[in-house]
Amino acid sequence: MKILIVLGSTRKSLPPKPPRLGARVAEALRAHLEADYPDDDVELIDPLDYDLGKVFKPHFAYASGHVPKALDALDALADQIRDADAYVMVSSEYNHSLSPALAHLLNHFGSSLYAYKPSLIVTYSAGQWGGVRAAVGMRTFLSELGCLPVSAMIHVPHAAEVLDEDGRYRKEEGAERWETYLQRGTTQLRWWADAAGEHRKAVDPHKLVGDFTRDPQQRNAPE
Ligand SMILES: Cc1cc2nc3c(=O)[nH]c(=O)nc-3n(C[C@H](O)[C@H](O)[C@H](O)COP(=O)(O)O)c2cc1C
């Protein structure tokens, strides 16, 4: 199974310290999945590895086969998103909403790349709420992308106190409880990914339902 973890932070600001709390949360998820499912292919997408430019031009806005050389990385990411069986979306909270860096990265790709596969919402915070308000909004966002979120969510309040920079639990005595908590979400994610993957093999949803390929008006109700 191919699982894509998408980190939703490009923050460089100090304060608040430490930078990019999300990196350690994403690493904790990667370590958890690799330990529990060694046969899975787990990849971590870091938005800092992509030059998304000043002007917003989504990947799908380039004519097929005409993505400029400089955007090879975006092309490769489109393939990774298409090939993935499941997504782990890691977000901080900005004004009670999901991270703009995560939204911006995901918005570069059409929903047909994400659709008919499950996602797991993972949020965190420096303070006490664990990003829960962002998480609620993420359900709508990810549903629109077609990668429906599983019911279990993972929230990590006080993330800098729970995890060190490499995503390891700071307190050994709490590690088992955290792992059990993570397992609920990742088990649901893999169950749905397995079920959806089998059914995609039997019936191609892209052919059955049809993807939107032209413009947003394709979604409109008849007049
Ligand atoms: C404009 C702005 C709005 C924020 N809003 C919230 C918020 O609503 N809830 C929250 O818990 N943290 C909020 N924060 C704090 C960030 O979530 C926090 O800095 C977090 O560590 C960012 O993730 P990162 O470290 O991975 O970049 C906000 C920060 C900024 C700059």
Tab-separated table of C-alpha atoms and ligand atoms in Angstrom:
chain	number	residue	atom	x	y	z
A	1	MET	CA	0.000	0.000	0.000
A	2	LYS	CA	1.254	3.466	-0.887
A	3	ILE	CA	0.625	6.095	1.756
A	4	LEU	CA	1.434	9.745	1.153
A	5	ILE	CA	1.964	11.939	4.201
A	6	VAL	CA	1.557	15.597	3.295
A	7	LEU	CA	3.169	18.105	5.641
A	8	GLY	CA	1.358	21.438	5.711
A	9	SER	CA	4.025	23.870	6.878
A	10	THR	CA	6.467	26.192	5.130
A	11	ARG	CA	6.897	28.456	8.142
A	12	LYS	CA	10.241	30.124	8.689
A	13	SER	CA	9.196	32.637	11.338
A	14	LEU	CA	10.923	32.730	14.713
A	15	PRO	CA	9.154	33.459	17.008
A	16	PRO	CA	7.159	31.454	17.627
A	17	LYS	CA	9.763	28.826	18.328
A	18	PRO	CA	10.393	26.103	17.380
A	19	PRO	CA	10.084	26.337	13.601
A	20	ARG	CA	7.843	23.967	11.683
A	21	LEU	CA	6.320	21.977	14.509
A	22	GLY	CA	4.533	20.051	11.795
A	23	ALA	CA	7.753	18.398	10.638
A	24	ARG	CA	8.035	16.401	13.858
A	25	VAL	CA	4.354	15.424	13.752
A	26	ALA	CA	4.730	14.177	10.170
A	27	GLU	CA	7.884	12.259	11.188
A	28	ALA	CA	6.012	10.641	14.089
A	29	LEU	CA	3.321	9.466	11.655
A	30	ARG	CA	5.955	8.168	9.260
A	31	ALA	CA	7.760	6.250	12.039
A	32	HIS	CA	4.454	4.843	13.288
A	33	LEU	CA	3.383	3.598	9.833
A	34	GLU	CA	6.811	2.187	8.997
A	35	ALA	CA	6.938	0.276	12.271
A	36	ASP	CA	3.411	-1.144	12.046
A	37	TYR	CA	3.309	-1.748	8.293
A	38	PRO	CA	6.853	-2.435	7.061
A	39	ASP	CA	5.570	-3.593	3.663
A	40	ASP	CA	3.856	-0.278	2.955
A	41	ASP	CA	5.476	2.396	0.860
A	42	VAL	CA	5.286	5.513	3.013
A	43	GLU	CA	6.355	8.817	1.466
A	44	LEU	CA	6.511	12.233	3.085
A	45	ILE	CA	5.779	15.291	0.969
A	46	ASP	CA	7.390	18.506	2.201
A	47	PRO	CA	6.047	21.683	0.547
A	48	LEU	CA	9.487	23.291	0.936
A	49	ASP	CA	10.734	20.888	-1.735
A	50	TYR	CA	8.454	22.519	-4.325
A	51	ASP	CA	8.868	25.906	-5.896
A	52	LEU	CA	5.249	26.926	-6.236
A	53	GLY	CA	6.140	30.416	-7.504
A	54	LYS	CA	4.565	33.785	-6.903
A	55	VAL	CA	1.725	33.310	-9.316
A	56	PHE	CA	-0.786	30.536	-8.742
A	57	LYS	CA	-1.072	28.229	-11.691
A	58	PRO	CA	-2.356	24.779	-10.817
A	59	HIS	CA	-0.704	21.742	-12.322
A	60	PHE	CA	-3.847	20.886	-14.284
A	61	ALA	CA	-3.817	24.328	-15.948
A	62	TYR	CA	-0.783	23.368	-18.007
A	63	ALA	CA	-1.582	21.662	-21.289
A	64	SER	CA	-0.981	17.952	-21.080
A	65	GLY	CA	2.706	17.183	-21.647
A	66	HIS	CA	3.574	20.910	-21.528
A	67	VAL	CA	4.583	21.349	-17.916
A	68	PRO	CA	7.807	23.426	-18.140
A	69	LYS	CA	11.045	21.684	-17.200
A	70	ALA	CA	11.271	23.751	-14.015
A	71	LEU	CA	8.022	22.158	-12.924
A	72	ASP	CA	9.203	18.584	-13.285
A	73	ALA	CA	8.889	18.268	-9.522
A	74	LEU	CA	5.225	19.227	-9.693
A	75	ASP	CA	4.700	16.680	-12.431
A	76	ALA	CA	6.342	14.018	-10.282
A	77	LEU	CA	4.175	15.013	-7.330
A	78	ALA	CA	1.052	14.664	-9.482
A	79	ASP	CA	2.160	11.090	-10.226
A	80	GLN	CA	2.753	10.406	-6.518
A	81	ILE	CA	-0.711	11.715	-5.635
A	82	ARG	CA	-2.292	9.646	-8.422
A	83	ASP	CA	-0.413	6.491	-7.405
A	84	ALA	CA	-1.115	6.768	-3.672
A	85	ASP	CA	-3.715	4.536	-2.020
A	86	ALA	CA	-4.226	6.789	1.004
A	87	TYR	CA	-3.262	10.194	2.381
A	88	VAL	CA	-2.238	11.472	5.784
A	89	MET	CA	-2.832	15.233	5.843
A	90	VAL	CA	-0.830	17.016	8.549
A	91	SER	CA	-1.999	20.518	9.400
A	92	SER	CA	-1.519	23.234	11.971
A	93	GLU	CA	-4.322	25.691	12.702
A	94	TYR	CA	-4.424	29.220	11.304
A	95	ASN	CA	-7.337	31.328	12.497
A	96	HIS	CA	-9.281	28.144	13.219
A	97	SER	CA	-8.742	26.918	9.663
A	98	LEU	CA	-6.387	24.522	7.980
A	99	SER	CA	-2.841	25.548	7.204
A	100	PRO	CA	-2.638	27.801	4.120
A	101	ALA	CA	0.548	25.975	3.058
A	102	LEU	CA	-1.319	22.667	2.968
A	103	ALA	CA	-4.294	24.125	1.110
A	104	HIS	CA	-1.980	25.828	-1.399
A	105	LEU	CA	-0.043	22.678	-2.171
A	106	LEU	CA	-3.150	20.487	-2.470
A	107	ASN	CA	-4.929	23.090	-4.615
A	108	HIS	CA	-2.335	22.611	-7.354
A	109	PHE	CA	-3.920	19.300	-8.299
A	110	GLY	CA	-7.341	18.312	-9.550
A	111	SER	CA	-9.633	16.233	-7.414
A	112	SER	CA	-9.464	13.302	-9.832
A	113	LEU	CA	-5.933	12.571	-8.554
A	114	TYR	CA	-7.101	12.247	-4.953
A	115	ALA	CA	-10.554	10.823	-5.491
A	116	TYR	CA	-11.877	7.425	-4.403
A	117	LYS	CA	-9.153	7.058	-1.773
A	118	PRO	CA	-9.326	7.771	1.965
A	119	SER	CA	-7.468	10.376	3.990
A	120	LEU	CA	-6.559	10.763	7.641
A	121	ILE	CA	-6.697	14.178	9.296
A	122	VAL	CA	-3.790	14.946	11.616
A	123	THR	CA	-3.616	18.330	13.330
A	124	TYR	CA	-1.380	19.784	16.009
A	125	SER	CA	-0.782	22.962	17.930
A	126	ALA	CA	1.742	24.701	20.092
A	127	GLY	CA	-1.048	25.299	22.605
A	128	GLN	CA	-3.831	23.245	24.094
A	129	TRP	CA	-6.407	22.687	21.333
A	130	GLY	CA	-4.440	20.410	19.027
A	131	GLY	CA	-5.792	22.098	15.900
A	132	VAL	CA	-9.274	20.593	16.315
A	133	ARG	CA	-11.037	23.571	14.744
A	134	ALA	CA	-8.866	23.287	11.641
A	135	ALA	CA	-9.600	19.563	11.584
A	136	VAL	CA	-13.364	20.110	11.387
A	137	GLY	CA	-12.950	22.327	8.332
A	138	MET	CA	-10.552	19.857	6.762
A	139	ARG	CA	-13.394	17.354	6.453
A	140	THR	CA	-15.122	19.645	3.967
A	141	PHE	CA	-11.917	20.463	2.091
A	142	LEU	CA	-10.762	16.856	1.744
A	143	SER	CA	-14.249	15.631	0.865
A	144	GLU	CA	-14.317	18.102	-2.013
A	145	LEU	CA	-11.008	16.623	-3.206
A	146	GLY	CA	-12.685	13.225	-3.127
A	147	CYS	CA	-10.296	11.687	-0.583
A	148	LEU	CA	-12.899	11.269	2.122
A	149	PRO	CA	-11.496	11.529	5.645
A	150	VAL	CA	-11.931	8.541	7.956
A	151	SER	CA	-13.880	9.210	11.152
A	152	ALA	CA	-10.918	8.960	13.545
A	153	MET	CA	-8.746	12.049	13.677
A	154	ILE	CA	-5.401	12.643	15.340
A	155	HIS	CA	-4.790	15.837	17.297
A	156	VAL	CA	-1.509	16.669	18.999
A	157	PRO	CA	-1.761	19.563	21.472
A	158	HIS	CA	1.495	20.956	22.920
A	159	ALA	CA	3.301	19.205	20.075
A	160	ALA	CA	6.749	20.488	21.074
A	161	GLU	CA	6.346	18.915	24.494
A	162	VAL	CA	5.031	15.610	23.175
A	163	LEU	CA	7.575	15.095	20.366
A	164	ASP	CA	11.233	15.947	19.916
A	165	GLU	CA	12.580	17.408	16.667
A	166	ASP	CA	12.841	13.982	15.058
A	167	GLY	CA	9.282	13.044	15.936
A	168	ARG	CA	10.170	10.764	18.862
A	169	TYR	CA	8.043	10.791	22.007
A	170	ARG	CA	9.743	12.784	24.714
A	171	LYS	CA	8.181	10.771	27.533
A	172	GLU	CA	8.634	7.045	27.240
A	173	GLU	CA	5.740	6.322	29.606
A	174	GLY	CA	3.306	8.162	27.326
A	175	ALA	CA	4.528	6.583	24.092
A	176	GLU	CA	2.294	3.523	24.239
A	177	ARG	CA	-0.853	5.587	24.717
A	178	TRP	CA	0.101	7.830	21.816
A	179	GLU	CA	0.772	4.817	19.601
A	180	THR	CA	-2.653	3.333	20.460
A	181	TYR	CA	-4.221	6.692	19.668
A	182	LEU	CA	-2.434	6.859	16.297
A	183	GLN	CA	-3.341	3.250	15.540
A	184	ARG	CA	-7.063	3.989	15.602
A	185	GLY	CA	-6.649	6.496	12.776
A	186	THR	CA	-4.094	4.597	10.719
A	187	THR	CA	-6.040	1.321	11.028
A	188	GLN	CA	-9.195	2.981	9.749
A	189	LEU	CA	-7.208	4.613	6.961
A	190	ARG	CA	-5.646	1.357	5.794
A	191	TRP	CA	-8.959	-0.535	6.024
A	192	TRP	CA	-10.669	1.971	3.767
A	193	ALA	CA	-7.657	2.161	1.446
A	194	ASP	CA	-7.666	-1.601	1.098
A	195	ALA	CA	-11.419	-1.734	0.434
A	196	ALA	CA	-11.341	1.176	-2.026
A	197	GLY	CA	-8.265	-0.230	-3.779
A	198	GLU	CA	-9.938	-3.603	-4.344
A	199	HIS	CA	-13.076	-1.961	-5.661
A	200	ARG	CA	-11.134	0.417	-7.931
A	201	LYS	CA	-9.616	-2.694	-9.499
A	202	ALA	CA	-13.082	-4.185	-10.072
A	203	VAL	CA	-14.795	-0.995	-11.240
A	204	ASP	CA	-12.917	2.068	-12.495
A	205	PRO	CA	-14.722	5.003	-10.820
A	206	HIS	CA	-13.160	7.516	-13.197
A	207	LYS	CA	-14.882	5.784	-16.114
A	208	LEU	CA	-18.078	5.048	-14.210
A	209	VAL	CA	-18.643	8.537	-12.804
A	210	GLY	CA	-16.494	10.611	-15.141
A	211	ASP	CA	-13.958	13.197	-13.976
A	212	PHE	CA	-14.437	16.939	-14.454
A	213	THR	CA	-11.935	17.835	-17.143
A	214	ARG	CA	-13.024	21.204	-18.522
A	215	ASP	CA	-14.005	23.934	-16.076
A	216	PRO	CA	-15.798	24.372	-12.749
A	217	GLN	CA	-19.138	24.865	-14.518
A	218	GLN	CA	-19.204	21.139	-15.134
A	219	ARG	CA	-20.337	20.880	-11.515
A	220	ASN	CA	-23.385	23.115	-11.984
A	221	ALA	CA	-26.948	21.917	-11.618
A	222	PRO	CA	-28.944	22.093	-14.842
A	223	GLU	CA	-30.634	25.456	-15.408
B	1	LIG	C1	-1.788	34.164	11.538
B	1	LIG	C2	-1.723	33.037	12.518
B	1	LIG	C3	-2.888	32.470	12.990
B	1	LIG	C4	-2.839	31.403	13.892
B	1	LIG	N1	-4.001	30.859	14.345
B	1	LIG	C5	-3.978	29.823	15.214
B	1	LIG	C6	-5.191	29.232	15.677
B	1	LIG	O1	-6.285	29.602	15.295
B	1	LIG	N2	-5.093	28.184	16.532
B	1	LIG	C7	-3.874	27.696	16.966
B	1	LIG	O2	-3.870	26.754	17.756
B	1	LIG	N3	-2.715	28.244	16.542
B	1	LIG	C8	-2.732	29.290	15.684
B	1	LIG	N4	-1.564	29.833	15.212
B	1	LIG	C9	-0.279	29.259	15.646
B	1	LIG	C10	0.254	28.225	14.627
B	1	LIG	O3	-0.675	27.195	14.414
B	1	LIG	C11	1.550	27.659	15.170
B	1	LIG	O4	2.554	28.643	15.039
B	1	LIG	C12	1.996	26.378	14.535
B	1	LIG	O5	3.161	25.955	15.208
B	1	LIG	C13	2.273	26.517	13.038
B	1	LIG	O6	2.675	25.280	12.492
B	1	LIG	P1	4.197	24.996	12.105
B	1	LIG	O7	5.037	25.250	13.328
B	1	LIG	O8	4.254	23.573	11.687
B	1	LIG	O9	4.545	25.925	10.989
B	1	LIG	C14	-1.588	30.898	14.320
B	1	LIG	C15	-0.413	31.491	13.836
B	1	LIG	C16	-0.471	32.544	12.937
B	1	LIG	C17	0.803	33.149	12.435
